[in-house]
Amino acid sequence: DAKTTQPNSMESNEEEPVHLPCNHSTISGTDYIHWYRQLPSQGPEYVIHGLTSNVNNRMASLAIAEDRKSSTLILHRATLRDAAVYYCILRDVGRGSTLGRLYFGRGTQLTVWP
Amino acid sequence: NAGVTQTPKFRVLKTGQSMTLLCAQDMNHEYMYWYRQDPGMGLRLIHYSVGEGTTAKGEVPDGYNVSRLKKQNFLLGLESAAPSQTSVYFCASSTVGTVINEQYFGPGTRLTVT
């Protein structure tokens, strides 16, 4: 499975935008980019996913580089509740793939200051 | 709609004791998963199931057994607990046949083996 690289930690002030980077230089054509986050003492929760085009939902935006070797999760206005570990995960949906399996790295610990 | 629930929330075991962790989901999902999370680490897949009566090994299956007798339940067993199995255990479920295949996680079970 293709690997992702994320910074160990990032900080932001409340109500400011946050850009969380992820590098995935060995991504294959059938890999989708998924983001999950884990709030303190909770299980992970889905945030967003994409393949090639930028994506927006109520939680965040996902910007994907044209060569797909990197992506950025954007929180437009960070709140204290956004303090969490954010995981960037590649999921292969090609033929013969282990559909449904997620491979979690260490993620990025986001600290939000009031 | 409770989503994914896990029982118990906390447990302390002595080395060599056995126990079963129960995961239940009410979303009629086909896929279910058991992960463990050690301090400062991402989640690692122990076992998973793609349907009632079927199970498969994940990344770290040694020392664990699982059963999926009913679609809504996925049991994780430790036959002879070891201190190395001290961890937080998360169960997840997902539907099948979609690209997103979002996984829904339970709140976790914190297990300490002394």
PDB file of C-alpha atoms in Angstrom:
ATOM      1  CA  ASP A   1       0.000   0.000   0.000  1.00  0.00           C
ATOM      2  CA  ALA A   2       1.206   3.458  -0.887  1.00  0.00           C
ATOM      3  CA  LYS A   3       2.636   5.437   1.998  1.00  0.00           C
ATOM      4  CA  THR A   4       1.804   8.955   3.160  1.00  0.00           C
ATOM      5  CA  THR A   5       3.986  11.477   4.969  1.00  0.00           C
ATOM      6  CA  GLN A   6       2.549  14.098   7.304  1.00  0.00           C
ATOM      7  CA  PRO A   7       4.094  16.555   9.773  1.00  0.00           C
ATOM      8  CA  ASN A   8       3.937  15.292  13.346  1.00  0.00           C
ATOM      9  CA  SER A   9       2.256  18.421  14.653  1.00  0.00           C
ATOM     10  CA  MET A  10       0.826  21.783  13.651  1.00  0.00           C
ATOM     11  CA  GLU A  11      -0.650  24.709  15.516  1.00  0.00           C
ATOM     12  CA  SER A  12      -3.279  27.264  14.685  1.00  0.00           C
ATOM     13  CA  ASN A  13      -5.203  30.055  16.319  1.00  0.00           C
ATOM     14  CA  GLU A  14      -8.944  29.842  16.646  1.00  0.00           C
ATOM     15  CA  GLU A  15     -10.947  31.149  13.662  1.00  0.00           C
ATOM     16  CA  GLU A  16      -7.893  31.091  11.381  1.00  0.00           C
ATOM     17  CA  PRO A  17      -7.582  28.781   8.365  1.00  0.00           C
ATOM     18  CA  VAL A  18      -5.492  25.645   8.716  1.00  0.00           C
ATOM     19  CA  HIS A  19      -3.717  23.837   5.898  1.00  0.00           C
ATOM     20  CA  LEU A  20      -2.683  20.287   6.751  1.00  0.00           C
ATOM     21  CA  PRO A  21      -0.274  18.837   4.158  1.00  0.00           C
ATOM     22  CA  CYS A  22       0.173  15.253   3.081  1.00  0.00           C
ATOM     23  CA  ASN A  23       2.765  13.825   0.696  1.00  0.00           C
ATOM     24  CA  HIS A  24       2.040  10.617  -1.200  1.00  0.00           C
ATOM     25  CA  SER A  25       4.643  10.470  -3.946  1.00  0.00           C
ATOM     26  CA  THR A  26       4.045   6.757  -4.713  1.00  0.00           C
ATOM     27  CA  ILE A  27       0.296   7.093  -5.180  1.00  0.00           C
ATOM     28  CA  SER A  28      -1.197   4.878  -7.879  1.00  0.00           C
ATOM     29  CA  GLY A  29      -3.949   5.695 -10.315  1.00  0.00           C
ATOM     30  CA  THR A  30      -6.534   3.736  -8.335  1.00  0.00           C
ATOM     31  CA  ASP A  31      -5.716   5.233  -4.928  1.00  0.00           C
ATOM     32  CA  TYR A  32      -8.293   7.498  -3.361  1.00  0.00           C
ATOM     33  CA  ILE A  33      -7.101  10.051  -0.798  1.00  0.00           C
ATOM     34  CA  HIS A  34      -9.034   9.843   2.460  1.00  0.00           C
ATOM     35  CA  TRP A  35      -8.801  12.001   5.563  1.00  0.00           C
ATOM     36  CA  TYR A  36      -9.952  10.927   8.995  1.00  0.00           C
ATOM     37  CA  ARG A  37      -9.552  12.704  12.296  1.00  0.00           C
ATOM     38  CA  GLN A  38      -9.459  11.475  15.863  1.00  0.00           C
ATOM     39  CA  LEU A  39     -10.664  13.722  18.639  1.00  0.00           C
ATOM     40  CA  PRO A  40      -9.221  13.102  22.126  1.00  0.00           C
ATOM     41  CA  SER A  41     -10.410   9.834  23.665  1.00  0.00           C
ATOM     42  CA  GLN A  42     -12.625   9.002  20.671  1.00  0.00           C
ATOM     43  CA  GLY A  43     -12.510   6.755  17.662  1.00  0.00           C
ATOM     44  CA  PRO A  44     -11.526   8.211  14.290  1.00  0.00           C
ATOM     45  CA  GLU A  45     -14.170   9.854  12.134  1.00  0.00           C
ATOM     46  CA  TYR A  46     -14.314  10.372   8.388  1.00  0.00           C
ATOM     47  CA  VAL A  47     -13.601  13.898   7.160  1.00  0.00           C
ATOM     48  CA  ILE A  48     -13.351  13.907   3.378  1.00  0.00           C
ATOM     49  CA  HIS A  49     -12.025  11.998   0.381  1.00  0.00           C
ATOM     50  CA  GLY A  50     -11.063  12.668  -3.225  1.00  0.00           C
ATOM     51  CA  LEU A  51      -9.421  11.241  -6.331  1.00  0.00           C
ATOM     52  CA  THR A  52      -8.252  14.025  -8.638  1.00  0.00           C
ATOM     53  CA  SER A  53     -10.443  17.091  -8.249  1.00  0.00           C
ATOM     54  CA  ASN A  54     -10.646  19.371  -5.259  1.00  0.00           C
ATOM     55  CA  VAL A  55     -13.514  18.525  -2.922  1.00  0.00           C
ATOM     56  CA  ASN A  56     -15.573  20.486  -0.430  1.00  0.00           C
ATOM     57  CA  ASN A  57     -17.949  19.361   2.276  1.00  0.00           C
ATOM     58  CA  ARG A  58     -19.381  20.848   5.446  1.00  0.00           C
ATOM     59  CA  MET A  59     -16.321  19.887   7.477  1.00  0.00           C
ATOM     60  CA  ALA A  60     -13.390  20.781   5.224  1.00  0.00           C
ATOM     61  CA  SER A  61     -11.929  21.137   1.766  1.00  0.00           C
ATOM     62  CA  LEU A  62      -9.433  18.854   0.078  1.00  0.00           C
ATOM     63  CA  ALA A  63      -6.980  20.290  -2.420  1.00  0.00           C
ATOM     64  CA  ILE A  64      -5.198  17.702  -4.570  1.00  0.00           C
ATOM     65  CA  ALA A  65      -2.062  18.542  -6.543  1.00  0.00           C
ATOM     66  CA  GLU A  66      -2.258  18.117 -10.295  1.00  0.00           C
ATOM     67  CA  ASP A  67       0.264  15.242 -10.216  1.00  0.00           C
ATOM     68  CA  ARG A  68      -1.557  13.757  -7.192  1.00  0.00           C
ATOM     69  CA  LYS A  69       1.695  13.377  -5.279  1.00  0.00           C
ATOM     70  CA  SER A  70       0.456  15.616  -2.501  1.00  0.00           C
ATOM     71  CA  SER A  71      -2.757  16.945  -1.011  1.00  0.00           C
ATOM     72  CA  THR A  72      -3.850  19.482   1.574  1.00  0.00           C
ATOM     73  CA  LEU A  73      -6.745  19.336   3.995  1.00  0.00           C
ATOM     74  CA  ILE A  74      -8.113  22.808   4.598  1.00  0.00           C
ATOM     75  CA  LEU A  75     -10.112  23.809   7.652  1.00  0.00           C
ATOM     76  CA  HIS A  76     -11.441  27.230   6.746  1.00  0.00           C
ATOM     77  CA  ARG A  77     -11.950  28.518  10.290  1.00  0.00           C
ATOM     78  CA  ALA A  78     -10.417  26.413  13.012  1.00  0.00           C
ATOM     79  CA  THR A  79     -12.347  25.982  16.226  1.00  0.00           C
ATOM     80  CA  LEU A  80     -11.221  24.513  19.534  1.00  0.00           C
ATOM     81  CA  ARG A  81     -13.250  21.433  18.653  1.00  0.00           C
ATOM     82  CA  ASP A  82     -11.014  20.849  15.615  1.00  0.00           C
ATOM     83  CA  ALA A  83      -8.057  19.976  17.853  1.00  0.00           C
ATOM     84  CA  ALA A  84      -7.395  16.373  16.896  1.00  0.00           C
ATOM     85  CA  VAL A  85      -5.034  14.002  15.129  1.00  0.00           C
ATOM     86  CA  TYR A  86      -5.601  14.136  11.377  1.00  0.00           C
ATOM     87  CA  TYR A  87      -4.799  11.074   9.273  1.00  0.00           C
ATOM     88  CA  CYS A  88      -4.165  11.145   5.537  1.00  0.00           C
ATOM     89  CA  ILE A  89      -4.811   7.685   4.093  1.00  0.00           C
ATOM     90  CA  LEU A  90      -4.593   6.223   0.609  1.00  0.00           C
ATOM     91  CA  ARG A  91      -7.165   3.594  -0.248  1.00  0.00           C
ATOM     92  CA  ASP A  92      -6.794   1.449  -3.316  1.00  0.00           C
ATOM     93  CA  VAL A  93     -10.052   0.709  -5.088  1.00  0.00           C
ATOM     94  CA  GLY A  94      -8.502  -1.068  -8.032  1.00  0.00           C
ATOM     95  CA  ARG A  95      -9.101  -4.668  -9.029  1.00  0.00           C
ATOM     96  CA  GLY A  96      -7.885  -7.136  -6.440  1.00  0.00           C
ATOM     97  CA  SER A  97      -7.541  -4.465  -3.787  1.00  0.00           C
ATOM     98  CA  THR A  98      -8.374  -5.036  -0.168  1.00  0.00           C
ATOM     99  CA  LEU A  99     -11.460  -2.905  -0.438  1.00  0.00           C
ATOM    100  CA  GLY A 100     -12.389  -1.238   2.832  1.00  0.00           C
ATOM    101  CA  ARG A 101      -9.065  -1.540   4.611  1.00  0.00           C
ATOM    102  CA  LEU A 102      -7.524   1.653   5.943  1.00  0.00           C
ATOM    103  CA  TYR A 103      -3.848   1.977   6.844  1.00  0.00           C
ATOM    104  CA  PHE A 104      -3.301   4.602   9.518  1.00  0.00           C
ATOM    105  CA  GLY A 105       0.048   6.324   9.984  1.00  0.00           C
ATOM    106  CA  ARG A 106       0.814   8.548  12.973  1.00  0.00           C
ATOM    107  CA  GLY A 107      -1.048  11.521  11.540  1.00  0.00           C
ATOM    108  CA  THR A 108      -0.704  15.223  12.380  1.00  0.00           C
ATOM    109  CA  GLN A 109      -1.602  16.456  15.857  1.00  0.00           C
ATOM    110  CA  LEU A 110      -3.394  19.786  15.393  1.00  0.00           C
ATOM    111  CA  THR A 111      -3.405  22.173  18.351  1.00  0.00           C
ATOM    112  CA  VAL A 112      -5.837  25.092  18.232  1.00  0.00           C
ATOM    113  CA  TRP A 113      -5.167  28.053  20.501  1.00  0.00           C
ATOM    114  CA  PRO A 114      -7.985  30.313  21.740  1.00  0.00           C
TER     115      PRO A 114
ATOM    116  CA  ASN B   1     -29.572   4.772  15.909  1.00  0.00           C
ATOM    117  CA  ALA B   2     -26.605   4.075  18.194  1.00  0.00           C
ATOM    118  CA  GLY B   3     -24.033   3.499  15.414  1.00  0.00           C
ATOM    119  CA  VAL B   4     -21.130   1.376  16.651  1.00  0.00           C
ATOM    120  CA  THR B   5     -21.016   0.421  20.317  1.00  0.00           C
ATOM    121  CA  GLN B   6     -18.302  -1.414  22.235  1.00  0.00           C
ATOM    122  CA  THR B   7     -18.445  -3.357  25.481  1.00  0.00           C
ATOM    123  CA  PRO B   8     -16.748  -2.954  27.926  1.00  0.00           C
ATOM    124  CA  LYS B   9     -15.276   0.560  27.966  1.00  0.00           C
ATOM    125  CA  PHE B  10     -12.453  -0.330  30.358  1.00  0.00           C
ATOM    126  CA  ARG B  11     -10.926  -3.563  31.595  1.00  0.00           C
ATOM    127  CA  VAL B  12      -7.928  -4.650  33.607  1.00  0.00           C
ATOM    128  CA  LEU B  13      -6.686  -8.208  33.156  1.00  0.00           C
ATOM    129  CA  LYS B  14      -3.937 -10.236  34.737  1.00  0.00           C
ATOM    130  CA  THR B  15      -1.462 -11.975  32.451  1.00  0.00           C
ATOM    131  CA  GLY B  16      -2.894 -15.256  31.233  1.00  0.00           C
ATOM    132  CA  GLN B  17      -6.548 -14.346  31.728  1.00  0.00           C
ATOM    133  CA  SER B  18      -8.974 -14.397  28.844  1.00  0.00           C
ATOM    134  CA  MET B  19     -11.703 -12.008  27.772  1.00  0.00           C
ATOM    135  CA  THR B  20     -14.001 -11.118  24.898  1.00  0.00           C
ATOM    136  CA  LEU B  21     -14.636  -7.642  23.551  1.00  0.00           C
ATOM    137  CA  LEU B  22     -18.012  -7.111  21.941  1.00  0.00           C
ATOM    138  CA  CYS B  23     -18.724  -4.782  19.040  1.00  0.00           C
ATOM    139  CA  ALA B  24     -22.241  -4.124  17.812  1.00  0.00           C
ATOM    140  CA  GLN B  25     -23.498  -2.000  14.914  1.00  0.00           C
ATOM    141  CA  ASP B  26     -27.049  -1.122  13.936  1.00  0.00           C
ATOM    142  CA  MET B  27     -26.354   0.240  10.436  1.00  0.00           C
ATOM    143  CA  ASN B  28     -26.657  -3.095   8.611  1.00  0.00           C
ATOM    144  CA  HIS B  29     -23.042  -2.847   7.478  1.00  0.00           C
ATOM    145  CA  GLU B  30     -21.376  -5.812   5.803  1.00  0.00           C
ATOM    146  CA  TYR B  31     -17.806  -5.039   6.826  1.00  0.00           C
ATOM    147  CA  MET B  32     -16.534  -4.919  10.385  1.00  0.00           C
ATOM    148  CA  TYR B  33     -13.014  -4.358  11.731  1.00  0.00           C
ATOM    149  CA  TRP B  34     -10.992  -4.551  14.923  1.00  0.00           C
ATOM    150  CA  TYR B  35      -8.033  -2.166  15.394  1.00  0.00           C
ATOM    151  CA  ARG B  36      -5.631  -1.534  18.225  1.00  0.00           C
ATOM    152  CA  GLN B  37      -3.989   1.770  19.017  1.00  0.00           C
ATOM    153  CA  ASP B  38      -0.868   2.054  21.126  1.00  0.00           C
ATOM    154  CA  PRO B  39       0.275   5.382  22.649  1.00  0.00           C
ATOM    155  CA  GLY B  40       1.413   7.897  20.030  1.00  0.00           C
ATOM    156  CA  MET B  41       0.662   5.512  17.187  1.00  0.00           C
ATOM    157  CA  GLY B  42      -1.921   5.201  14.494  1.00  0.00           C
ATOM    158  CA  LEU B  43      -4.422   2.363  14.397  1.00  0.00           C
ATOM    159  CA  ARG B  44      -3.356  -1.109  13.293  1.00  0.00           C
ATOM    160  CA  LEU B  45      -5.785  -3.645  11.902  1.00  0.00           C
ATOM    161  CA  ILE B  46      -6.080  -6.878  13.902  1.00  0.00           C
ATOM    162  CA  HIS B  47      -8.847  -8.793  12.103  1.00  0.00           C
ATOM    163  CA  TYR B  48     -11.714  -7.918   9.848  1.00  0.00           C
ATOM    164  CA  SER B  49     -14.869  -9.465   8.441  1.00  0.00           C
ATOM    165  CA  VAL B  50     -16.509  -8.970   5.075  1.00  0.00           C
ATOM    166  CA  GLY B  51     -19.739 -10.654   6.073  1.00  0.00           C
ATOM    167  CA  GLU B  52     -21.534 -12.897   8.542  1.00  0.00           C
ATOM    168  CA  GLY B  53     -19.576 -16.070   9.162  1.00  0.00           C
ATOM    169  CA  THR B  54     -16.358 -14.840   7.509  1.00  0.00           C
ATOM    170  CA  THR B  55     -13.228 -13.376   9.079  1.00  0.00           C
ATOM    171  CA  ALA B  56      -9.729 -12.535   7.897  1.00  0.00           C
ATOM    172  CA  LYS B  57      -6.399 -11.548   9.419  1.00  0.00           C
ATOM    173  CA  GLY B  58      -5.144  -7.995   9.410  1.00  0.00           C
ATOM    174  CA  GLU B  59      -1.680  -6.628  10.158  1.00  0.00           C
ATOM    175  CA  VAL B  60      -1.325  -7.785  13.778  1.00  0.00           C
ATOM    176  CA  PRO B  61      -3.548 -10.877  14.332  1.00  0.00           C
ATOM    177  CA  ASP B  62      -1.328 -12.902  16.671  1.00  0.00           C
ATOM    178  CA  GLY B  63      -2.815 -13.533  20.108  1.00  0.00           C
ATOM    179  CA  TYR B  64      -6.348 -12.664  19.022  1.00  0.00           C
ATOM    180  CA  ASN B  65      -9.326 -14.561  17.652  1.00  0.00           C
ATOM    181  CA  VAL B  66     -12.573 -13.224  16.228  1.00  0.00           C
ATOM    182  CA  SER B  67     -16.047 -14.415  15.369  1.00  0.00           C
ATOM    183  CA  ARG B  68     -18.911 -12.964  13.336  1.00  0.00           C
ATOM    184  CA  LEU B  69     -21.886 -15.204  14.041  1.00  0.00           C
ATOM    185  CA  LYS B  70     -24.401 -12.404  13.493  1.00  0.00           C
ATOM    186  CA  LYS B  71     -24.117  -9.612  10.964  1.00  0.00           C
ATOM    187  CA  GLN B  72     -24.443  -6.910  13.599  1.00  0.00           C
ATOM    188  CA  ASN B  73     -21.868  -8.302  16.046  1.00  0.00           C
ATOM    189  CA  PHE B  74     -18.105  -8.788  15.831  1.00  0.00           C
ATOM    190  CA  LEU B  75     -16.325 -10.357  18.805  1.00  0.00           C
ATOM    191  CA  LEU B  76     -12.614 -10.068  19.591  1.00  0.00           C
ATOM    192  CA  GLY B  77     -11.151 -12.659  21.939  1.00  0.00           C
ATOM    193  CA  LEU B  78      -7.931 -12.775  23.902  1.00  0.00           C
ATOM    194  CA  GLU B  79      -7.331 -16.348  25.020  1.00  0.00           C
ATOM    195  CA  SER B  80      -4.276 -15.674  27.190  1.00  0.00           C
ATOM    196  CA  ALA B  81      -3.673 -11.985  27.734  1.00  0.00           C
ATOM    197  CA  ALA B  82      -0.131 -10.598  27.699  1.00  0.00           C
ATOM    198  CA  PRO B  83       1.163  -7.160  28.790  1.00  0.00           C
ATOM    199  CA  SER B  84       1.964  -6.434  25.118  1.00  0.00           C
ATOM    200  CA  GLN B  85      -1.777  -6.451  24.482  1.00  0.00           C
ATOM    201  CA  THR B  86      -2.281  -3.403  26.680  1.00  0.00           C
ATOM    202  CA  SER B  87      -3.841  -0.979  24.238  1.00  0.00           C
ATOM    203  CA  VAL B  88      -6.995   0.828  23.184  1.00  0.00           C
ATOM    204  CA  TYR B  89      -9.164  -1.317  20.926  1.00  0.00           C
ATOM    205  CA  PHE B  90     -11.453   0.203  18.340  1.00  0.00           C
ATOM    206  CA  CYS B  91     -14.141  -1.501  16.351  1.00  0.00           C
ATOM    207  CA  ALA B  92     -15.406  -0.107  13.061  1.00  0.00           C
ATOM    208  CA  SER B  93     -17.956  -0.984  10.424  1.00  0.00           C
ATOM    209  CA  SER B  94     -18.578   0.058   6.844  1.00  0.00           C
ATOM    210  CA  THR B  95     -20.895  -0.613   3.978  1.00  0.00           C
ATOM    211  CA  VAL B  96     -19.719  -2.230   0.785  1.00  0.00           C
ATOM    212  CA  GLY B  97     -19.867  -1.400  -2.872  1.00  0.00           C
ATOM    213  CA  THR B  98     -19.157   2.311  -2.723  1.00  0.00           C
ATOM    214  CA  VAL B  99     -15.944   4.168  -3.389  1.00  0.00           C
ATOM    215  CA  ILE B 100     -16.040   6.084  -0.153  1.00  0.00           C
ATOM    216  CA  ASN B 101     -16.598   3.036   2.045  1.00  0.00           C
ATOM    217  CA  GLU B 102     -16.583   5.314   5.079  1.00  0.00           C
ATOM    218  CA  GLN B 103     -15.712   3.499   8.263  1.00  0.00           C
ATOM    219  CA  TYR B 104     -17.677   4.273  11.410  1.00  0.00           C
ATOM    220  CA  PHE B 105     -15.773   3.770  14.630  1.00  0.00           C
ATOM    221  CA  GLY B 106     -16.878   2.893  18.122  1.00  0.00           C
ATOM    222  CA  PRO B 107     -15.704   4.774  21.232  1.00  0.00           C
ATOM    223  CA  GLY B 108     -12.979   2.262  22.072  1.00  0.00           C
ATOM    224  CA  THR B 109     -12.133  -0.185  24.864  1.00  0.00           C
ATOM    225  CA  ARG B 110      -9.140   0.610  27.040  1.00  0.00           C
ATOM    226  CA  LEU B 111      -7.483  -2.652  28.093  1.00  0.00           C
ATOM    227  CA  THR B 112      -4.650  -2.944  30.599  1.00  0.00           C
ATOM    228  CA  VAL B 113      -2.870  -6.254  31.139  1.00  0.00           C
ATOM    229  CA  THR B 114      -0.751  -6.453  34.286  1.00  0.00           C
TER     230      THR B 114
END
